[in-house]
Each structure stands twice: as structure tokens, then as C-alpha cells.
């Protein structure tokens, strides 16, 4: 059965655009394995599942563009 994902903005049905592609495969530890969706009503694009907030915060504070 196909997963139904609703837009977080307008609660309308969305369709899959594709799988999120990482520049560095290691980043998947922080972002999970998100799928990109697009709302058929308001045209908002978003990912589902949404990455865990604490992991995203850590990534941008300590890893993204850090030295080394």
C-alpha cells in the first residue's frame, strides 16, 4: 500500500519527488533517509520523515563547515 503524506502547511495530499541525495553519505547519520515530497495544492516541497531536531542541531553546530 502506498504511503499517504499530507502537507505540513495546508494538510493536502502530496506526491513523491524523489529520495534526498547526500553530498557525503556520512550525513545520513544525522538526516536519516528522507524522501522529498511536493504538495499538490500549495506547491510546498518538504521531506518525510522529518529529521530528528537534536541531530540536525548537532550537525550544523559541530560538523557543517567545521575545520577538518
mmCIF file of N, CA, C and O in Angstrom:
data_model
loop_
_atom_site.group_PDB
_atom_site.id
_atom_site.type_symbol
_atom_site.label_atom_id
_atom_site.label_comp_id
_atom_site.label_asym_id
_atom_site.label_seq_id
_atom_site.Cartn_x
_atom_site.Cartn_y
_atom_site.Cartn_z
ATOM 1 N N UNK A 1 0.836 -1.187 0.000
ATOM 2 C CA UNK A 1 0.000 0.000 0.000
ATOM 3 C C UNK A 1 0.881 1.251 0.000
ATOM 4 O O UNK A 1 1.870 1.331 0.709
ATOM 5 N N UNK A 2 0.499 2.214 -0.788
ATOM 6 C CA UNK A 2 1.263 3.454 -0.916
ATOM 7 C C UNK A 2 1.036 4.360 0.296
ATOM 8 O O UNK A 2 -0.082 4.516 0.770
ATOM 9 N N UNK A 3 2.135 4.929 0.813
ATOM 10 C CA UNK A 3 2.062 5.811 1.972
ATOM 11 C C UNK A 3 1.437 7.141 1.563
ATOM 12 O O UNK A 3 1.790 7.721 0.541
ATOM 13 N N UNK A 4 0.499 7.623 2.364
ATOM 14 C CA UNK A 4 -0.117 8.925 2.114
ATOM 15 C C UNK A 4 0.515 9.934 3.055
ATOM 16 O O UNK A 4 0.495 9.753 4.274
ATOM 17 N N UNK A 5 1.087 10.988 2.479
ATOM 18 C CA UNK A 5 1.716 12.038 3.275
ATOM 19 C C UNK A 5 0.984 13.346 2.984
ATOM 20 O O UNK A 5 0.801 13.724 1.823
ATOM 21 N N UNK A 6 0.593 14.027 4.058
ATOM 22 C CA UNK A 6 -0.111 15.296 3.910
ATOM 23 C C UNK A 6 0.854 16.461 4.110
ATOM 24 O O UNK A 6 1.795 16.383 4.898
ATOM 25 N N UNK A 7 0.588 17.545 3.428
ATOM 26 C CA UNK A 7 1.399 18.754 3.514
ATOM 27 C C UNK A 7 1.351 19.319 4.937
ATOM 28 O O UNK A 7 0.265 19.477 5.508
ATOM 29 N N UNK A 8 2.508 19.653 5.515
ATOM 30 C CA UNK A 8 2.511 20.230 6.863
ATOM 31 C C UNK A 8 1.972 21.666 6.903
ATOM 32 O O UNK A 8 1.639 22.174 7.963
ATOM 33 N N UNK A 9 1.842 22.294 5.737
ATOM 34 C CA UNK A 9 1.349 23.668 5.674
ATOM 35 C C UNK A 9 -0.171 23.734 5.490
ATOM 36 O O UNK A 9 -0.860 24.422 6.221
ATOM 37 N N UNK A 10 -0.686 22.982 4.504
ATOM 38 C CA UNK A 10 -2.121 23.092 4.192
ATOM 39 C C UNK A 10 -2.894 21.784 4.354
ATOM 40 O O UNK A 10 -4.093 21.740 4.096
ATOM 41 N N UNK A 11 -2.189 20.701 4.754
ATOM 42 C CA UNK A 11 -2.819 19.414 5.028
ATOM 43 C C UNK A 11 -3.427 18.751 3.793
ATOM 44 O O UNK A 11 -4.375 17.989 3.891
ATOM 45 N N UNK A 12 -2.889 19.045 2.617
ATOM 46 C CA UNK A 12 -3.369 18.479 1.358
ATOM 47 C C UNK A 12 -2.464 17.316 0.944
ATOM 48 O O UNK A 12 -1.330 17.214 1.381
ATOM 49 N N UNK A 13 -2.952 16.454 0.073
ATOM 50 C CA UNK A 13 -2.161 15.312 -0.400
ATOM 51 C C UNK A 13 -0.906 15.758 -1.133
ATOM 52 O O UNK A 13 -0.916 16.748 -1.859
ATOM 53 N N UNK A 14 0.153 14.977 -0.949
ATOM 54 C CA UNK A 14 1.433 15.284 -1.578
ATOM 55 C C UNK A 14 1.911 14.103 -2.402
ATOM 56 O O UNK A 14 1.485 12.975 -2.195
ATOM 57 N N UNK A 15 2.819 14.383 -3.338
ATOM 58 C CA UNK A 15 3.385 13.312 -4.160
ATOM 59 C C UNK A 15 4.901 13.282 -3.966
ATOM 60 O O UNK A 15 5.529 14.291 -3.636
ATOM 61 N N UNK A 16 5.479 12.120 -4.198
ATOM 62 C CA UNK A 16 6.929 11.949 -4.057
ATOM 63 C C UNK A 16 7.642 12.606 -5.230
ATOM 64 O O UNK A 16 7.267 12.416 -6.381
ATOM 65 N N UNK A 17 8.673 13.388 -4.901
ATOM 66 C CA UNK A 17 9.552 13.957 -5.928
ATOM 67 C C UNK A 17 10.751 13.037 -6.093
ATOM 68 O O UNK A 17 11.207 12.767 -7.191
ATOM 69 N N UNK A 18 11.300 12.555 -4.979
ATOM 70 C CA UNK A 18 12.453 11.656 -5.044
ATOM 71 C C UNK A 18 13.101 11.493 -3.686
ATOM 72 O O UNK A 18 12.698 12.093 -2.697
ATOM 73 N N UNK A 19 14.149 10.690 -3.670
ATOM 74 C CA UNK A 19 14.909 10.437 -2.447
ATOM 75 C C UNK A 19 15.927 11.555 -2.282
ATOM 76 O O UNK A 19 16.520 12.019 -3.246
ATOM 77 N N UNK A 20 16.135 12.008 -1.058
ATOM 78 C CA UNK A 20 17.132 13.038 -0.778
ATOM 79 C C UNK A 20 18.522 12.475 -1.086
ATOM 80 O O UNK A 20 18.856 11.374 -0.671
ATOM 81 N N UNK A 21 19.321 13.224 -1.826
ATOM 82 C CA UNK A 21 20.669 12.790 -2.204
ATOM 83 C C UNK A 21 21.676 13.582 -1.384
ATOM 84 O O UNK A 21 21.679 14.811 -1.400
ATOM 85 N N UNK A 22 22.541 12.863 -0.682
ATOM 86 C CA UNK A 22 23.548 13.484 0.169
ATOM 87 C C UNK A 22 24.827 13.755 -0.609
ATOM 88 O O UNK A 22 25.213 12.972 -1.474
ATOM 89 N N UNK A 23 25.506 14.865 -0.287
ATOM 90 C CA UNK A 23 26.830 15.123 -0.840
ATOM 91 C C UNK A 23 27.844 14.165 -0.229
ATOM 92 O O UNK A 23 28.778 13.728 -0.878
ATOM 93 N N UNK A 24 27.670 13.868 1.042
ATOM 94 C CA UNK A 24 28.545 12.961 1.775
ATOM 95 C C UNK A 24 27.655 11.911 2.433
ATOM 96 O O UNK A 24 26.777 12.255 3.221
ATOM 97 N N UNK A 25 27.859 10.649 2.110
ATOM 98 C CA UNK A 25 26.998 9.583 2.640
ATOM 99 C C UNK A 25 26.947 9.561 4.162
ATOM 100 O O UNK A 25 25.942 9.194 4.754
ATOM 101 N N UNK A 26 28.021 9.988 4.817
ATOM 102 C CA UNK A 26 28.088 10.020 6.275
ATOM 103 C C UNK A 26 26.964 10.881 6.865
ATOM 104 O O UNK A 26 26.501 10.631 7.971
ATOM 105 N N UNK A 27 26.526 11.898 6.132
ATOM 106 C CA UNK A 27 25.479 12.801 6.624
ATOM 107 C C UNK A 27 24.160 12.084 6.891
ATOM 108 O O UNK A 27 23.313 12.590 7.622
ATOM 109 N N UNK A 28 23.983 10.905 6.332
ATOM 110 C CA UNK A 28 22.761 10.150 6.551
ATOM 111 C C UNK A 28 22.565 9.823 8.031
ATOM 112 O O UNK A 28 21.446 9.684 8.509
ATOM 113 N N UNK A 29 23.658 9.759 8.793
ATOM 114 C CA UNK A 29 23.589 9.519 10.243
ATOM 115 C C UNK A 29 22.768 10.622 10.914
ATOM 116 O O UNK A 29 22.036 10.381 11.864
ATOM 117 N N UNK A 30 22.878 11.838 10.418
ATOM 118 C CA UNK A 30 22.207 12.989 11.023
ATOM 119 C C UNK A 30 20.842 13.282 10.408
ATOM 120 O O UNK A 30 19.944 13.749 11.089
ATOM 121 N N UNK A 31 20.693 13.011 9.131
ATOM 122 C CA UNK A 31 19.452 13.359 8.441
ATOM 123 C C UNK A 31 18.493 12.191 8.245
ATOM 124 O O UNK A 31 17.359 12.383 7.846
ATOM 125 N N UNK A 32 18.941 10.986 8.503
ATOM 126 C CA UNK A 32 18.092 9.825 8.285
ATOM 127 C C UNK A 32 18.023 9.499 6.806
ATOM 128 O O UNK A 32 18.983 9.714 6.066
ATOM 129 N N UNK A 33 16.893 9.010 6.365
ATOM 130 C CA UNK A 33 16.718 8.619 4.975
ATOM 131 C C UNK A 33 15.449 9.294 4.420
ATOM 132 O O UNK A 33 14.467 8.617 4.107
ATOM 133 N N UNK A 34 15.462 10.627 4.313
ATOM 134 C CA UNK A 34 14.242 11.338 3.947
ATOM 135 C C UNK A 34 13.863 11.224 2.468
ATOM 136 O O UNK A 34 14.719 11.091 1.596
ATOM 137 N N UNK A 35 12.590 11.283 2.231
ATOM 138 C CA UNK A 35 12.014 11.328 0.887
ATOM 139 C C UNK A 35 11.490 12.754 0.687
ATOM 140 O O UNK A 35 10.898 13.346 1.590
ATOM 141 N N UNK A 36 11.696 13.316 -0.505
ATOM 142 C CA UNK A 36 11.214 14.666 -0.800
ATOM 143 C C UNK A 36 9.813 14.568 -1.388
ATOM 144 O O UNK A 36 9.568 13.816 -2.326
ATOM 145 N N UNK A 37 8.907 15.347 -0.810
ATOM 146 C CA UNK A 37 7.501 15.376 -1.226
ATOM 147 C C UNK A 37 7.147 16.773 -1.723
ATOM 148 O O UNK A 37 7.773 17.755 -1.337
ATOM 149 N N UNK A 38 6.094 16.856 -2.538
ATOM 150 C CA UNK A 38 5.603 18.141 -3.027
ATOM 151 C C UNK A 38 4.085 18.164 -2.900
ATOM 152 O O UNK A 38 3.401 17.243 -3.340
ATOM 153 N N UNK A 39 3.572 19.243 -2.296
ATOM 154 C CA UNK A 39 2.132 19.399 -2.098
ATOM 155 C C UNK A 39 1.440 19.701 -3.432
ATOM 156 O O UNK A 39 1.889 20.547 -4.196
ATOM 157 N N UNK A 40 0.329 19.018 -3.670
ATOM 158 C CA UNK A 40 -0.442 19.207 -4.893
ATOM 159 C C UNK A 40 -1.307 20.459 -4.849
ATOM 160 O O UNK A 40 -1.859 20.861 -5.861
ATOM 161 N N UNK A 41 -1.376 21.101 -3.692
ATOM 162 C CA UNK A 41 -2.217 22.283 -3.534
ATOM 163 C C UNK A 41 -1.393 23.568 -3.452
ATOM 164 O O UNK A 41 -1.567 24.472 -4.263
ATOM 165 N N UNK A 42 -0.472 23.651 -2.495
ATOM 166 C CA UNK A 42 0.268 24.903 -2.267
ATOM 167 C C UNK A 42 1.698 24.881 -2.830
ATOM 168 O O UNK A 42 2.411 25.867 -2.748
ATOM 169 N N UNK A 43 2.126 23.729 -3.366
ATOM 170 C CA UNK A 43 3.430 23.567 -4.015
ATOM 171 C C UNK A 43 4.615 23.600 -3.049
ATOM 172 O O UNK A 43 5.747 23.754 -3.469
ATOM 173 N N UNK A 44 4.375 23.446 -1.750
ATOM 174 C CA UNK A 44 5.461 23.356 -0.781
ATOM 175 C C UNK A 44 6.178 22.023 -0.962
ATOM 176 O O UNK A 44 5.530 20.981 -1.087
ATOM 177 N N UNK A 45 7.495 22.052 -0.996
ATOM 178 C CA UNK A 45 8.284 20.818 -1.006
ATOM 179 C C UNK A 45 8.865 20.626 0.390
ATOM 180 O O UNK A 45 9.310 21.581 1.015
ATOM 181 N N UNK A 46 8.864 19.381 0.863
ATOM 182 C CA UNK A 46 9.317 19.074 2.216
ATOM 183 C C UNK A 46 9.793 17.630 2.260
ATOM 184 O O UNK A 46 9.592 16.881 1.307
ATOM 185 N N UNK A 47 10.468 17.251 3.351
ATOM 186 C CA UNK A 47 10.919 15.873 3.498
ATOM 187 C C UNK A 47 10.084 15.146 4.544
ATOM 188 O O UNK A 47 9.552 15.748 5.467
ATOM 189 N N UNK A 48 9.980 13.846 4.362
ATOM 190 C CA UNK A 48 9.308 12.974 5.315
ATOM 191 C C UNK A 48 10.043 11.651 5.278
ATOM 192 O O UNK A 48 10.278 11.126 4.193
ATOM 193 N N UNK A 49 10.467 11.112 6.385
ATOM 194 C CA UNK A 49 10.268 11.637 7.723
ATOM 195 C C UNK A 49 11.182 12.836 8.008
ATOM 196 O O UNK A 49 12.265 12.947 7.448
ATOM 197 N N UNK A 50 10.695 13.694 8.871
ATOM 198 C CA UNK A 50 11.463 14.874 9.265
ATOM 199 C C UNK A 50 12.624 14.421 10.151
ATOM 200 O O UNK A 50 12.433 13.629 11.073
ATOM 201 N N UNK A 51 13.837 14.892 9.875
ATOM 202 C CA UNK A 51 14.991 14.506 10.697
ATOM 203 C C UNK A 51 14.803 14.910 12.166
ATOM 204 O O UNK A 51 14.089 15.859 12.479
ATOM 205 N N UNK A 52 15.482 14.197 13.043
ATOM 206 C CA UNK A 52 15.406 14.467 14.482
ATOM 207 C C UNK A 52 16.106 15.802 14.781
ATOM 208 O O UNK A 52 17.256 16.011 14.396
ATOM 209 N N UNK A 53 15.406 16.688 15.468
ATOM 210 C CA UNK A 53 15.885 18.047 15.711
ATOM 211 C C UNK A 53 17.253 18.088 16.390
ATOM 212 O O UNK A 53 18.120 18.872 16.007
ATOM 213 N N UNK A 54 17.472 17.259 17.398
ATOM 214 C CA UNK A 54 18.740 17.273 18.125
ATOM 215 C C UNK A 54 19.915 16.893 17.215
ATOM 216 O O UNK A 54 21.002 17.450 17.314
ATOM 217 N N UNK A 55 19.688 15.939 16.322
ATOM 218 C CA UNK A 55 20.753 15.528 15.401
ATOM 219 C C UNK A 55 21.060 16.628 14.392
ATOM 220 O O UNK A 55 22.218 16.855 14.052
ATOM 221 N N UNK A 56 20.040 17.331 13.933
ATOM 222 C CA UNK A 56 20.234 18.437 12.983
ATOM 223 C C UNK A 56 20.993 19.574 13.667
ATOM 224 O O UNK A 56 21.923 20.153 13.095
ATOM 225 N N UNK A 57 20.609 19.906 14.887
ATOM 226 C CA UNK A 57 21.310 20.958 15.639
ATOM 227 C C UNK A 57 22.783 20.615 15.810
ATOM 228 O O UNK A 57 23.648 21.451 15.610
ATOM 229 N N UNK A 58 23.068 19.375 16.202
ATOM 230 C CA UNK A 58 24.448 18.952 16.396
ATOM 231 C C UNK A 58 25.217 19.064 15.078
ATOM 232 O O UNK A 58 26.338 19.565 15.048
ATOM 233 N N UNK A 59 24.625 18.611 14.000
ATOM 234 C CA UNK A 59 25.270 18.641 12.687
ATOM 235 C C UNK A 59 25.675 20.068 12.309
ATOM 236 O O UNK A 59 26.809 20.320 11.927
ATOM 237 N N UNK A 60 24.743 21.006 12.421
ATOM 238 C CA UNK A 60 25.043 22.374 12.000
ATOM 239 C C UNK A 60 25.943 23.132 12.980
ATOM 240 O O UNK A 60 26.649 24.048 12.594
ATOM 241 N N UNK A 61 25.954 22.749 14.244
ATOM 242 C CA UNK A 61 26.824 23.410 15.223
ATOM 243 C C UNK A 61 28.236 22.844 15.237
ATOM 244 O O UNK A 61 29.180 23.557 15.553
ATOM 245 N N UNK A 62 28.396 21.544 14.919
ATOM 246 C CA UNK A 62 29.684 20.892 15.124
ATOM 247 C C UNK A 62 30.327 20.277 13.877
ATOM 248 O O UNK A 62 31.530 20.004 13.900
ATOM 249 N N UNK A 63 29.568 20.047 12.838
ATOM 250 C CA UNK A 63 30.113 19.322 11.688
ATOM 251 C C UNK A 63 30.090 20.163 10.408
ATOM 252 O O UNK A 63 31.105 20.255 9.713
ATOM 253 N N UNK A 64 28.974 20.765 10.095
ATOM 254 C CA UNK A 64 28.817 21.512 8.857
ATOM 255 C C UNK A 64 29.836 22.640 8.776
ATOM 256 O O UNK A 64 29.885 23.510 9.633
ATOM 257 N N UNK A 65 30.686 22.592 7.795
ATOM 258 C CA UNK A 65 31.730 23.582 7.552
ATOM 259 C C UNK A 65 32.695 23.767 8.715
ATOM 260 O O UNK A 65 33.275 24.821 8.910
ATOM 261 N N UNK A 66 32.853 22.724 9.494
ATOM 262 C CA UNK A 66 33.810 22.815 10.598
ATOM 263 C C UNK A 66 35.224 22.543 10.081
ATOM 264 O O UNK A 66 35.397 21.989 9.006
ATOM 265 N N UNK A 67 36.208 22.953 10.848
ATOM 266 C CA UNK A 67 37.595 22.700 10.461
ATOM 267 C C UNK A 67 37.846 21.205 10.485
ATOM 268 O O UNK A 67 37.430 20.513 11.386
ATOM 269 N N UNK A 68 38.569 20.737 9.475
ATOM 270 C CA UNK A 68 38.934 19.323 9.428
ATOM 271 C C UNK A 68 37.902 18.491 8.800
ATOM 272 O O UNK A 68 37.970 17.340 8.622
#
